mmCIF file of N, CA and C in Angstrom:
data_model
loop_
_atom_site.group_PDB
_atom_site.id
_atom_site.type_symbol
_atom_site.label_atom_id
_atom_site.label_comp_id
_atom_site.label_asym_id
_atom_site.label_seq_id
_atom_site.Cartn_x
_atom_site.Cartn_y
_atom_site.Cartn_z
ATOM 1 N N MET A 1 -5.876 12.593 12.249
ATOM 2 C CA MET A 1 -5.296 12.444 10.959
ATOM 3 C C MET A 1 -5.968 13.423 9.916
ATOM 4 N N LYS A 2 -5.251 14.152 9.153
ATOM 5 C CA LYS A 2 -5.804 15.146 8.314
ATOM 6 C C LYS A 2 -6.373 14.473 7.035
ATOM 7 N N LEU A 3 -7.318 15.150 6.457
ATOM 8 C CA LEU A 3 -8.022 14.665 5.298
ATOM 9 C C LEU A 3 -7.017 14.419 4.121
ATOM 10 N N ASP A 4 -6.040 15.314 3.915
ATOM 11 C CA ASP A 4 -5.126 15.072 2.864
ATOM 12 C C ASP A 4 -4.286 13.869 3.040
ATOM 13 N N ILE A 5 -3.954 13.511 4.262
ATOM 14 C CA ILE A 5 -3.181 12.362 4.516
ATOM 15 C C ILE A 5 -4.019 11.097 4.241
ATOM 16 N N VAL A 6 -5.267 11.068 4.668
ATOM 17 C CA VAL A 6 -6.148 9.949 4.364
ATOM 18 C C VAL A 6 -6.328 9.811 2.856
ATOM 19 N N ALA A 7 -6.589 10.953 2.188
ATOM 20 C CA ALA A 7 -6.673 10.917 0.686
ATOM 21 C C ALA A 7 -5.483 10.372 0.037
ATOM 22 N N THR A 8 -4.325 10.744 0.588
ATOM 23 C CA THR A 8 -3.013 10.321 0.018
ATOM 24 C C THR A 8 -2.919 8.762 0.130
ATOM 25 N N TRP A 9 -3.128 8.248 1.358
ATOM 26 C CA TRP A 9 -2.918 6.784 1.462
ATOM 27 C C TRP A 9 -3.982 6.008 0.674
ATOM 28 N N LEU A 10 -5.171 6.536 0.584
ATOM 29 C CA LEU A 10 -6.239 5.890 -0.192
ATOM 30 C C LEU A 10 -5.831 5.839 -1.694
ATOM 31 N N LEU A 11 -5.401 7.032 -2.187
ATOM 32 C CA LEU A 11 -5.040 7.079 -3.588
ATOM 33 C C LEU A 11 -3.826 6.262 -3.923
ATOM 34 N N VAL A 12 -2.817 6.311 -3.092
ATOM 35 C CA VAL A 12 -1.564 5.576 -3.293
ATOM 36 C C VAL A 12 -1.835 4.034 -3.219
ATOM 37 N N GLY A 13 -2.601 3.643 -2.222
ATOM 38 C CA GLY A 13 -2.999 2.232 -2.069
ATOM 39 C C GLY A 13 -3.728 1.669 -3.317
ATOM 40 N N LEU A 14 -4.691 2.460 -3.787
ATOM 41 C CA LEU A 14 -5.412 2.036 -4.920
ATOM 42 C C LEU A 14 -4.535 1.976 -6.213
ATOM 43 N N MET A 15 -3.659 2.981 -6.316
ATOM 44 C CA MET A 15 -2.775 3.036 -7.473
ATOM 45 C C MET A 15 -1.829 1.839 -7.474
ATOM 46 N N VAL A 16 -1.218 1.523 -6.357
ATOM 47 C CA VAL A 16 -0.280 0.393 -6.337
ATOM 48 C C VAL A 16 -0.991 -0.899 -6.465
ATOM 49 N N GLY A 17 -2.166 -1.046 -5.848
ATOM 50 C CA GLY A 17 -2.902 -2.258 -6.134
ATOM 51 C C GLY A 17 -3.296 -2.440 -7.554
ATOM 52 N N GLY A 18 -3.756 -1.379 -8.203
ATOM 53 C CA GLY A 18 -4.109 -1.463 -9.571
ATOM 54 C C GLY A 18 -3.010 -1.766 -10.519
ATOM 55 N N MET A 19 -1.843 -1.116 -10.243
ATOM 56 C CA MET A 19 -0.586 -1.335 -11.053
ATOM 57 C C MET A 19 -0.138 -2.776 -10.904
ATOM 58 N N THR A 20 -0.192 -3.275 -9.683
ATOM 59 C CA THR A 20 0.206 -4.661 -9.419
ATOM 60 C C THR A 20 -0.593 -5.659 -10.194
ATOM 61 N N GLY A 21 -1.902 -5.408 -10.233
ATOM 62 C CA GLY A 21 -2.874 -6.256 -10.998
ATOM 63 C C GLY A 21 -2.470 -6.295 -12.479
ATOM 64 N N PHE A 22 -2.032 -5.192 -13.012
ATOM 65 C CA PHE A 22 -1.639 -5.151 -14.416
ATOM 66 C C PHE A 22 -0.239 -5.664 -14.743
ATOM 67 N N LEU A 23 0.697 -5.314 -13.821
ATOM 68 C CA LEU A 23 2.127 -5.661 -14.064
ATOM 69 C C LEU A 23 2.534 -6.988 -13.689
ATOM 70 N N ILE A 24 1.942 -7.520 -12.606
ATOM 71 C CA ILE A 24 2.344 -8.847 -12.080
ATOM 72 C C ILE A 24 1.155 -9.784 -12.047
ATOM 73 N N LYS A 25 0.967 -10.449 -13.198
ATOM 74 C CA LYS A 25 -0.225 -11.326 -13.396
ATOM 75 C C LYS A 25 -0.211 -12.572 -12.490
ATOM 76 N N PRO A 26 0.822 -13.367 -12.525
ATOM 77 C CA PRO A 26 0.738 -14.641 -11.815
ATOM 78 C C PRO A 26 0.781 -14.484 -10.299
ATOM 79 N N GLY A 27 0.045 -15.295 -9.571
ATOM 80 C CA GLY A 27 0.046 -15.300 -8.111
ATOM 81 C C GLY A 27 -0.943 -14.453 -7.462
ATOM 82 N N GLY A 28 -1.797 -13.792 -8.182
ATOM 83 C CA GLY A 28 -2.750 -12.899 -7.561
ATOM 84 C C GLY A 28 -4.142 -13.532 -7.459
ATOM 85 N N TYR A 29 -4.955 -12.818 -6.789
ATOM 86 C CA TYR A 29 -6.400 -13.320 -6.571
ATOM 87 C C TYR A 29 -7.373 -12.417 -7.359
ATOM 88 N N GLY A 30 -6.868 -11.561 -8.225
ATOM 89 C CA GLY A 30 -7.704 -10.664 -9.005
ATOM 90 C C GLY A 30 -7.519 -9.222 -8.654
ATOM 91 N N VAL A 31 -8.099 -8.396 -9.468
ATOM 92 C CA VAL A 31 -7.916 -6.944 -9.314
ATOM 93 C C VAL A 31 -8.559 -6.417 -7.996
ATOM 94 N N ILE A 32 -9.690 -6.940 -7.607
ATOM 95 C CA ILE A 32 -10.290 -6.455 -6.374
ATOM 96 C C ILE A 32 -9.439 -6.703 -5.153
ATOM 97 N N ALA A 33 -8.912 -7.927 -5.151
ATOM 98 C CA ALA A 33 -8.021 -8.313 -4.038
ATOM 99 C C ALA A 33 -6.765 -7.529 -4.044
ATOM 100 N N ASP A 34 -6.206 -7.214 -5.207
ATOM 101 C CA ASP A 34 -5.006 -6.420 -5.306
ATOM 102 C C ASP A 34 -5.268 -4.972 -4.781
ATOM 103 N N LEU A 35 -6.433 -4.472 -5.167
ATOM 104 C CA LEU A 35 -6.804 -3.106 -4.681
ATOM 105 C C LEU A 35 -6.999 -3.074 -3.164
ATOM 106 N N LEU A 36 -7.636 -4.082 -2.566
ATOM 107 C CA LEU A 36 -7.768 -4.151 -1.169
ATOM 108 C C LEU A 36 -6.520 -4.392 -0.390
ATOM 109 N N LEU A 37 -5.616 -5.246 -0.976
ATOM 110 C CA LEU A 37 -4.292 -5.451 -0.342
ATOM 111 C C LEU A 37 -3.463 -4.134 -0.429
ATOM 112 N N GLY A 38 -3.564 -3.414 -1.511
ATOM 113 C CA GLY A 38 -2.862 -2.141 -1.643
ATOM 114 C C GLY A 38 -3.317 -1.113 -0.656
ATOM 115 N N LEU A 39 -4.668 -1.040 -0.472
ATOM 116 C CA LEU A 39 -5.235 -0.162 0.570
ATOM 117 C C LEU A 39 -4.773 -0.555 1.974
ATOM 118 N N ALA A 40 -4.869 -1.843 2.253
ATOM 119 C CA ALA A 40 -4.418 -2.311 3.582
ATOM 120 C C ALA A 40 -3.006 -2.050 3.860
ATOM 121 N N GLY A 41 -2.146 -2.370 2.815
ATOM 122 C CA GLY A 41 -0.732 -2.119 2.994
ATOM 123 C C GLY A 41 -0.375 -0.691 3.213
ATOM 124 N N SER A 42 -1.000 0.191 2.516
ATOM 125 C CA SER A 42 -0.727 1.596 2.634
ATOM 126 C C SER A 42 -1.181 2.077 4.018
ATOM 127 N N LEU A 43 -2.289 1.528 4.519
ATOM 128 C CA LEU A 43 -2.767 1.949 5.915
ATOM 129 C C LEU A 43 -1.811 1.369 6.938
ATOM 130 N N VAL A 44 -1.258 0.214 6.747
ATOM 131 C CA VAL A 44 -0.289 -0.394 7.685
ATOM 132 C C VAL A 44 0.973 0.475 7.678
ATOM 133 N N GLY A 45 1.405 0.841 6.485
ATOM 134 C CA GLY A 45 2.583 1.683 6.424
ATOM 135 C C GLY A 45 2.436 3.007 7.125
ATOM 136 N N ILE A 46 1.310 3.642 6.948
ATOM 137 C CA ILE A 46 1.037 4.954 7.707
ATOM 138 C C ILE A 46 0.934 4.660 9.195
ATOM 139 N N ALA A 47 0.284 3.586 9.549
ATOM 140 C CA ALA A 47 0.130 3.372 11.019
ATOM 141 C C ALA A 47 1.480 3.080 11.705
ATOM 142 N N ILE A 48 2.405 2.343 10.994
ATOM 143 C CA ILE A 48 3.734 2.093 11.460
ATOM 144 C C ILE A 48 4.484 3.394 11.629
ATOM 145 N N PHE A 49 4.350 4.191 10.556
ATOM 146 C CA PHE A 49 5.034 5.550 10.562
ATOM 147 C C PHE A 49 4.600 6.350 11.726
ATOM 148 N N ASN A 50 3.261 6.370 11.997
ATOM 149 C CA ASN A 50 2.776 7.155 13.118
ATOM 150 C C ASN A 50 3.094 6.490 14.473
ATOM 151 N N ALA A 51 3.170 5.214 14.526
ATOM 152 C CA ALA A 51 3.527 4.487 15.822
ATOM 153 C C ALA A 51 4.995 4.697 16.213
ATOM 154 N N LEU A 52 5.836 4.935 15.224
ATOM 155 C CA LEU A 52 7.216 5.189 15.484
ATOM 156 C C LEU A 52 7.477 6.652 15.911
ATOM 157 N N ALA A 53 6.366 7.339 16.174
ATOM 158 C CA ALA A 53 6.402 8.758 16.603
ATOM 159 C C ALA A 53 6.961 9.670 15.558
ATOM 160 N N MET A 54 6.783 9.275 14.294
ATOM 161 C CA MET A 54 7.177 10.187 13.228
ATOM 162 C C MET A 54 6.017 11.201 13.076
ATOM 163 N N SER A 55 6.357 12.337 12.610
ATOM 164 C CA SER A 55 5.306 13.415 12.533
ATOM 165 C C SER A 55 4.472 13.173 11.220
ATOM 166 N N SER A 56 3.142 13.247 11.446
ATOM 167 C CA SER A 56 2.298 13.209 10.296
ATOM 168 C C SER A 56 2.309 14.571 9.592
ATOM 169 N N GLU A 57 2.979 15.489 10.141
ATOM 170 C CA GLU A 57 3.144 16.837 9.515
ATOM 171 C C GLU A 57 4.266 16.797 8.521
ATOM 172 N N ALA A 58 4.795 15.651 8.199
ATOM 173 C CA ALA A 58 5.930 15.571 7.378
ATOM 174 C C ALA A 58 5.619 15.937 5.848
ATOM 175 N N GLY A 59 4.292 15.957 5.573
ATOM 176 C CA GLY A 59 3.842 16.411 4.265
ATOM 177 C C GLY A 59 3.238 15.218 3.493
ATOM 178 N N TRP A 60 2.612 15.560 2.413
ATOM 179 C CA TRP A 60 1.950 14.538 1.642
ATOM 180 C C TRP A 60 2.899 13.703 0.841
ATOM 181 N N LEU A 61 4.043 14.231 0.428
ATOM 182 C CA LEU A 61 5.000 13.479 -0.342
ATOM 183 C C LEU A 61 5.624 12.314 0.505
ATOM 184 N N VAL A 62 5.988 12.669 1.719
ATOM 185 C CA VAL A 62 6.514 11.663 2.598
ATOM 186 C C VAL A 62 5.450 10.589 2.947
ATOM 187 N N MET A 63 4.253 11.042 3.200
ATOM 188 C CA MET A 63 3.133 10.102 3.451
ATOM 189 C C MET A 63 2.911 9.217 2.248
ATOM 190 N N ALA A 64 2.974 9.775 1.024
ATOM 191 C CA ALA A 64 2.786 8.993 -0.195
ATOM 192 C C ALA A 64 3.838 7.955 -0.293
ATOM 193 N N LEU A 65 5.129 8.323 -0.018
ATOM 194 C CA LEU A 65 6.167 7.334 -0.097
ATOM 195 C C LEU A 65 6.052 6.219 0.964
ATOM 196 N N VAL A 66 5.644 6.584 2.123
ATOM 197 C CA VAL A 66 5.371 5.583 3.162
ATOM 198 C C VAL A 66 4.193 4.675 2.807
ATOM 199 N N ALA A 67 3.149 5.240 2.274
ATOM 200 C CA ALA A 67 1.984 4.417 1.843
ATOM 201 C C ALA A 67 2.349 3.520 0.682
ATOM 202 N N PHE A 68 3.207 4.014 -0.241
ATOM 203 C CA PHE A 68 3.663 3.204 -1.300
ATOM 204 C C PHE A 68 4.512 2.049 -0.866
ATOM 205 N N ALA A 69 5.419 2.331 0.059
ATOM 206 C CA ALA A 69 6.235 1.253 0.661
ATOM 207 C C ALA A 69 5.396 0.119 1.336
ATOM 208 N N GLY A 70 4.393 0.606 2.128
ATOM 209 C CA GLY A 70 3.507 -0.303 2.815
ATOM 210 C C GLY A 70 2.750 -1.145 1.831
ATOM 211 N N ALA A 71 2.119 -0.529 0.813
ATOM 212 C CA ALA A 71 1.316 -1.225 -0.174
ATOM 213 C C ALA A 71 2.132 -2.170 -0.996
ATOM 214 N N ALA A 72 3.264 -1.684 -1.430
ATOM 215 C CA ALA A 72 4.127 -2.585 -2.250
ATOM 216 C C ALA A 72 4.636 -3.776 -1.412
ATOM 217 N N SER A 73 4.998 -3.503 -0.187
ATOM 218 C CA SER A 73 5.440 -4.646 0.650
ATOM 219 C C SER A 73 4.325 -5.669 0.856
ATOM 220 N N MET A 74 3.138 -5.193 1.074
ATOM 221 C CA MET A 74 2.006 -6.168 1.270
ATOM 222 C C MET A 74 1.737 -6.948 0.049
ATOM 223 N N LEU A 75 1.767 -6.318 -1.155
ATOM 224 C CA LEU A 75 1.487 -7.071 -2.376
ATOM 225 C C LEU A 75 2.644 -7.992 -2.791
ATOM 226 N N VAL A 76 3.858 -7.543 -2.516
ATOM 227 C CA VAL A 76 5.022 -8.456 -2.807
ATOM 228 C C VAL A 76 4.947 -9.607 -1.851
ATOM 229 N N GLY A 77 4.646 -9.391 -0.613
ATOM 230 C CA GLY A 77 4.532 -10.480 0.377
ATOM 231 C C GLY A 77 3.455 -11.452 -0.020
ATOM 232 N N GLN A 78 2.275 -10.921 -0.475
ATOM 233 C CA GLN A 78 1.195 -11.883 -0.892
ATOM 234 C C GLN A 78 1.603 -12.666 -2.057
ATOM 235 N N ARG A 79 2.264 -12.070 -3.044
ATOM 236 C CA ARG A 79 2.716 -12.820 -4.301
ATOM 237 C C ARG A 79 3.719 -13.889 -3.878
ATOM 238 N N TRP A 80 4.657 -13.558 -3.011
ATOM 239 C CA TRP A 80 5.666 -14.472 -2.512
ATOM 240 C C TRP A 80 4.991 -15.630 -1.799
ATOM 241 N N TRP A 81 4.082 -15.318 -0.874
ATOM 242 C CA TRP A 81 3.428 -16.326 -0.097
ATOM 243 C C TRP A 81 2.582 -17.275 -0.997
ATOM 244 N N HIS A 82 1.973 -16.726 -1.919
ATOM 245 C CA HIS A 82 1.097 -17.510 -2.871
ATOM 246 C C HIS A 82 1.933 -18.461 -3.717
ATOM 247 N N THR A 83 3.125 -18.073 -4.104
ATOM 248 C CA THR A 83 3.988 -18.937 -4.933
ATOM 249 C C THR A 83 4.881 -19.876 -4.141
ATOM 250 N N HIS A 84 5.210 -19.503 -2.925
ATOM 251 C CA HIS A 84 6.117 -20.305 -2.108
ATOM 252 C C HIS A 84 5.446 -20.986 -0.886
ATOM 253 N N GLY A 85 4.251 -20.547 -0.610
ATOM 254 C CA GLY A 85 3.616 -21.046 0.689
ATOM 255 C C GLY A 85 2.859 -22.328 0.516
#
């Protein structure tokens, strides 16, 4: 994995986690947990993208969108689970 791809998923995961902590207050465990869930979700998104034999050469924009989708999915799932679980 290239350094720019790793930097992209780290940055996107932290940004999504941070924005979630500020935009969606109820149902969370705090800013640190949101940041960690954002990082984990973006990593899972990138891992799934690579496991499906998609090319990591797709570029940083595609990787950013995949990382965003993974991070957002993880955080929305956590909020849903916390309020309905």
